[in-house]
Coordinates of C-alpha atoms in Angstrom, one line a residue:
X1 CA 0.0 0.0 0.0
X2 CA 0.8 3.6 0.2
X3 CA 1.8 3.4 3.9
X4 CA 0.0 6.6 5.1
X5 CA -3.1 5.0 6.5
X6 CA -2.5 1.9 8.5
X7 CA -4.5 0.0 11.1
X8 CA -3.0 0.6 14.6
X9 CA -5.0 -1.7 16.9
X10 CA -4.5 -5.5 16.8
X11 CA -8.2 -6.0 16.0
X12 CA -7.9 -3.5 13.1
X13 CA -4.9 -5.4 11.7
X14 CA -6.7 -8.7 12.0
X15 CA -9.7 -7.3 10.2
X16 CA -7.4 -5.9 7.5
X17 CA -5.8 -9.3 7.0
X18 CA -9.2 -11.1 6.9
X19 CA -10.7 -8.5 4.5
X20 CA -7.7 -8.8 2.2
X21 CA -7.9 -12.6 2.2
X22 CA -11.4 -12.3 0.7
X23 CA -11.1 -8.9 -1.1
X24 CA -8.0 -9.6 -3.2
X25 CA -9.3 -12.9 -4.7
X26 CA -12.7 -11.4 -5.3
X27 CA -11.1 -8.5 -7.1
X28 CA -9.1 -10.8 -9.3
X29 CA -12.2 -12.8 -10.1
X30 CA -14.1 -9.7 -11.0
X31 CA -11.3 -8.5 -13.3
X32 CA -11.1 -12.0 -14.9
X33 CA -14.8 -12.3 -15.4
X34 CA -15.2 -8.8 -16.9
X35 CA -12.2 -9.3 -19.2
X36 CA -13.6 -12.7 -20.2
X37 CA -17.0 -11.2 -21.0
X38 CA -15.5 -8.4 -23.0
X39 CA -13.2 -10.7 -25.0
X40 CA -16.0 -13.1 -25.7
X41 CA -18.1 -10.2 -27.2
X42 CA -15.1 -9.1 -29.2
X43 CA -14.6 -12.6 -30.5
X44 CA -18.2 -12.9 -31.5
X45 CA -18.0 -9.6 -33.3
X46 CA -14.8 -10.7 -35.1
X47 CA -16.2 -14.0 -36.3
X48 CA -19.4 -12.4 -37.6
X49 CA -17.5 -9.5 -39.3
X50 CA -14.9 -12.0 -40.7
X51 CA -17.6 -13.8 -42.6
X52 CA -18.7 -10.6 -44.2
X53 CA -15.3 -9.2 -45.0
X54 CA -13.0 -12.1 -46.1
X55 CA -10.5 -9.8 -47.9
X56 CA -9.7 -7.6 -45.0
X57 CA -9.1 -10.2 -42.2
X58 CA -5.8 -8.7 -40.9
X59 CA -7.0 -5.1 -40.8
X60 CA -10.2 -6.4 -39.1
X61 CA -8.2 -8.2 -36.5
X62 CA -6.1 -5.2 -35.7
X63 CA -9.2 -3.1 -35.5
X64 CA -10.8 -5.5 -33.0
X65 CA -7.7 -5.5 -30.9
X66 CA -7.6 -1.7 -30.9
X67 CA -11.2 -1.6 -29.9
X68 CA -10.7 -4.2 -27.1
X69 CA -7.7 -2.2 -25.7
X70 CA -9.6 1.1 -26.0
X71 CA -12.6 -0.4 -24.1
X72 CA -10.2 -1.7 -21.4
X73 CA -8.6 1.7 -21.0
X74 CA -12.0 3.4 -20.8
X75 CA -13.4 1.0 -18.2
X76 CA -10.3 0.6 -16.0
X77 CA -8.5 3.9 -16.4
X78 CA -10.5 6.8 -17.8
X79 CA -13.9 6.3 -16.0
X80 CA -12.3 5.7 -12.6
X81 CA -10.2 8.8 -13.1
X82 CA -13.3 10.9 -13.8
X83 CA -14.9 9.6 -10.6
X84 CA -11.8 10.3 -8.6
X85 CA -11.4 13.8 -10.0
X86 CA -14.9 14.6 -8.8
X87 CA -14.7 12.8 -5.4
X88 CA -11.3 14.0 -4.4
X89 CA -11.5 17.4 -6.1
X90 CA -8.3 16.6 -8.1
X91 CA -7.5 17.6 -11.7
X92 CA -8.2 14.9 -14.3
X93 CA -4.5 14.5 -14.9
X94 CA -3.8 13.8 -11.2
X95 CA -6.6 11.3 -11.1
X96 CA -5.4 9.6 -14.2
X97 CA -1.9 9.4 -12.8
X98 CA -3.2 8.1 -9.5
X99 CA -5.3 5.4 -11.2
X100 CA -2.4 4.3 -13.3
X101 CA 0.0 4.2 -10.4
X102 CA -2.5 2.3 -8.3
X103 CA -3.5 -0.3 -10.9
X104 CA 0.1 -1.0 -11.8
X105 CA 0.7 -1.5 -8.1
X106 CA 3.6 1.0 -8.1
X107 CA 1.9 3.1 -5.4
X108 CA 4.4 6.0 -4.8
X109 CA 2.2 7.7 -2.2
X110 CA 2.5 11.2 -3.6
X111 CA -1.3 11.4 -4.0
X112 CA -3.5 9.8 -1.3
X113 CA -7.2 9.4 -1.8

């Protein structure tokens, strides 16, 4: 974590450990399921579009990949940054930086929500 907000009492630390034991795997499951759902939709889109446009399969595949990555950035980077900028009264750039640093688990601690 960022190291600025920590549980001090033994019961608070136990709660933090128990919460993490359930929260971290549930977050991983949520990310995996949402990524699986989006990739299945993109695959369906690609297979139906491939049947219509047989000559442009490579360009179509690159377009689908670009759309998939764009959707991922919107859902996991840009939308949370908008919410953080409103909740924390930060600039959008600060919120985007914080979101990236947090999601990549770098966590410098220069911005604390």
